[in-house]
Short mmCIF file of C-alpha atoms in Angstrom, two decimals:
data_model
loop_
_atom_site.label_atom_id
_atom_site.label_comp_id
_atom_site.label_asym_id
_atom_site.label_seq_id
_atom_site.Cartn_x
_atom_site.Cartn_y
_atom_site.Cartn_z
CA UNK A 1 0.00 0.00 0.00
CA UNK A 2 1.30 3.45 -0.94
CA UNK A 3 1.78 6.19 1.62
CA UNK A 4 -0.93 8.81 1.82
CA UNK A 5 -0.13 12.08 0.07
CA UNK A 6 1.12 14.91 2.23
CA UNK A 7 -0.93 17.30 0.11
CA UNK A 8 -3.75 17.23 -2.42
CA UNK A 9 -4.33 20.64 -3.98
CA UNK A 10 -7.13 21.19 -6.46
CA UNK A 11 -6.37 24.03 -8.85
CA UNK A 12 -9.78 24.54 -10.45
CA UNK A 13 -8.80 27.36 -12.81
CA UNK A 14 -5.86 25.36 -14.19
CA UNK A 15 -7.89 22.11 -14.12
CA UNK A 16 -5.11 20.34 -12.21
CA UNK A 17 -4.79 18.16 -9.15
CA UNK A 18 -1.41 18.54 -7.49
CA UNK A 19 -0.34 15.57 -5.40
CA UNK A 20 2.67 15.48 -3.07
CA UNK A 21 3.99 12.37 -1.30
CA UNK A 22 6.13 12.02 1.85
CA UNK A 23 9.22 10.98 -0.15
CA UNK A 24 9.16 14.29 -2.06
CA UNK A 25 7.46 13.00 -5.23
CA UNK A 26 5.12 15.64 -6.68
CA UNK A 27 2.77 15.37 -9.62
CA UNK A 28 0.51 17.84 -11.44
CA UNK A 29 -2.27 15.73 -12.90
CA UNK A 30 -4.61 17.36 -15.45
CA UNK A 31 -8.33 16.79 -14.88
CA UNK A 32 -8.72 15.40 -18.39
CA UNK A 33 -6.01 12.80 -17.72
CA UNK A 34 -7.59 11.81 -14.41
CA UNK A 35 -11.02 11.55 -16.06
CA UNK A 36 -9.91 9.32 -18.93
CA UNK A 37 -7.88 7.13 -16.55
CA UNK A 38 -10.68 6.85 -13.98
CA UNK A 39 -10.47 3.59 -12.03
CA UNK A 40 -14.24 3.21 -12.29
CA UNK A 41 -15.80 0.16 -13.94
CA UNK A 42 -17.49 2.62 -16.32
CA UNK A 43 -14.05 3.33 -17.81
CA UNK A 44 -11.95 0.28 -16.93
CA UNK A 45 -14.67 -2.32 -17.45
CA UNK A 46 -15.06 -5.41 -15.31
CA UNK A 47 -12.23 -7.46 -16.78
CA UNK A 48 -9.38 -7.62 -19.27
CA UNK A 49 -10.12 -6.09 -22.64
CA UNK A 50 -13.21 -4.20 -21.45
CA UNK A 51 -11.63 -0.75 -21.13
CA UNK A 52 -13.68 2.11 -22.62
CA UNK A 53 -11.85 4.90 -24.40
CA UNK A 54 -13.30 8.20 -23.18
CA UNK A 55 -13.18 10.93 -25.82
CA UNK A 56 -14.23 14.58 -25.85
CA UNK A 57 -13.03 15.52 -22.38
CA UNK A 58 -10.43 18.19 -23.24
CA UNK A 59 -12.22 20.83 -21.14
CA UNK A 60 -13.38 18.69 -18.20
CA UNK A 61 -12.76 20.04 -14.73
CA UNK A 62 -12.94 18.72 -11.20
CA UNK A 63 -15.74 20.10 -9.04
CA UNK A 64 -14.58 18.65 -5.73
CA UNK A 65 -12.65 15.96 -3.89
CA UNK A 66 -14.20 13.63 -1.33
CA UNK A 67 -12.06 11.59 1.05
CA UNK A 68 -12.67 7.83 1.08
CA UNK A 69 -11.42 6.46 4.37
CA UNK A 70 -7.68 6.86 4.83
CA UNK A 71 -6.75 5.24 1.54
CA UNK A 72 -8.30 7.16 -1.37
CA UNK A 73 -10.17 10.13 -2.77
CA UNK A 74 -13.24 10.32 -4.99
CA UNK A 75 -13.04 12.93 -7.73
CA UNK A 76 -16.24 14.63 -8.86
CA UNK A 77 -15.89 15.93 -12.42
CA UNK A 78 -17.98 18.64 -14.03
CA UNK A 79 -19.26 16.12 -16.61
CA UNK A 80 -20.85 14.49 -13.51
CA UNK A 81 -18.60 11.42 -13.54
CA UNK A 82 -18.13 10.54 -9.89
CA UNK A 83 -17.73 6.78 -9.60
CA UNK A 84 -13.94 6.53 -9.61
CA UNK A 85 -12.15 6.02 -6.30
CA UNK A 86 -8.49 6.96 -6.68
CA UNK A 87 -6.35 5.13 -4.13
CA UNK A 88 -3.08 6.74 -3.05
CA UNK A 89 -1.20 4.00 -4.91
CA UNK A 90 -3.21 4.63 -8.11
CA UNK A 91 -2.62 8.41 -7.94
CA UNK A 92 1.08 7.78 -7.57
CA UNK A 93 1.04 5.31 -10.46
CA UNK A 94 -0.79 7.85 -12.63
CA UNK A 95 1.86 10.43 -11.80
CA UNK A 96 4.79 8.12 -12.48
CA UNK A 97 3.31 6.78 -15.72
CA UNK A 98 1.74 10.00 -17.00
CA UNK A 99 3.86 10.43 -20.13
CA UNK A 100 3.45 6.83 -21.29
CA UNK A 101 -0.25 6.60 -20.46
CA UNK A 102 -1.02 9.93 -22.14
CA UNK A 103 0.84 8.96 -25.32
CA UNK A 104 -1.04 5.62 -25.42
CA UNK A 105 -4.36 7.43 -24.87
CA UNK A 106 -3.76 9.89 -27.71
CA UNK A 107 -2.63 7.06 -30.02
CA UNK A 108 -5.73 5.01 -29.21
CA UNK A 109 -8.04 7.98 -29.86
CA UNK A 110 -6.36 8.59 -33.21
CA UNK A 111 -6.60 4.90 -34.15
CA UNK A 112 -10.33 4.97 -33.35
CA UNK A 113 -10.97 8.27 -35.13
CA UNK A 114 -11.91 9.96 -31.85
CA UNK A 115 -10.97 13.40 -30.53
CA UNK A 116 -10.17 14.99 -27.19
CA UNK A 117 -12.55 17.79 -28.18
CA UNK A 118 -16.23 17.48 -27.31
CA UNK A 119 -18.63 17.02 -30.21
CA UNK A 120 -20.02 20.29 -31.63
CA UNK A 121 -23.29 21.51 -30.12
CA UNK A 122 -26.32 21.45 -32.37
#
């Protein structure tokens, strides 16, 4: 189990969650990245190969954070997604793997003909 962060700072205007850990590791995680990597079953599925690729979230923000015991935080996004519980270990993993995960996400969107931009309003 990963150590709890020493600080979680939501920067709404910048659409970032800053996470600091006791060993000095610090990560600035964009809301869009956190949304598309949500640990929820809605995104990850219920088993191997069931992951859903979430497109159109370039402008998503985080409304609030809710503590979940002493091991995680629930992020409430302004697209009303709220079912992901981000453990301290998962937040750290997202920070450490951000470059690789983001590149894979963008490549998968391109391969599927999807965009980070929301669909145009009618």
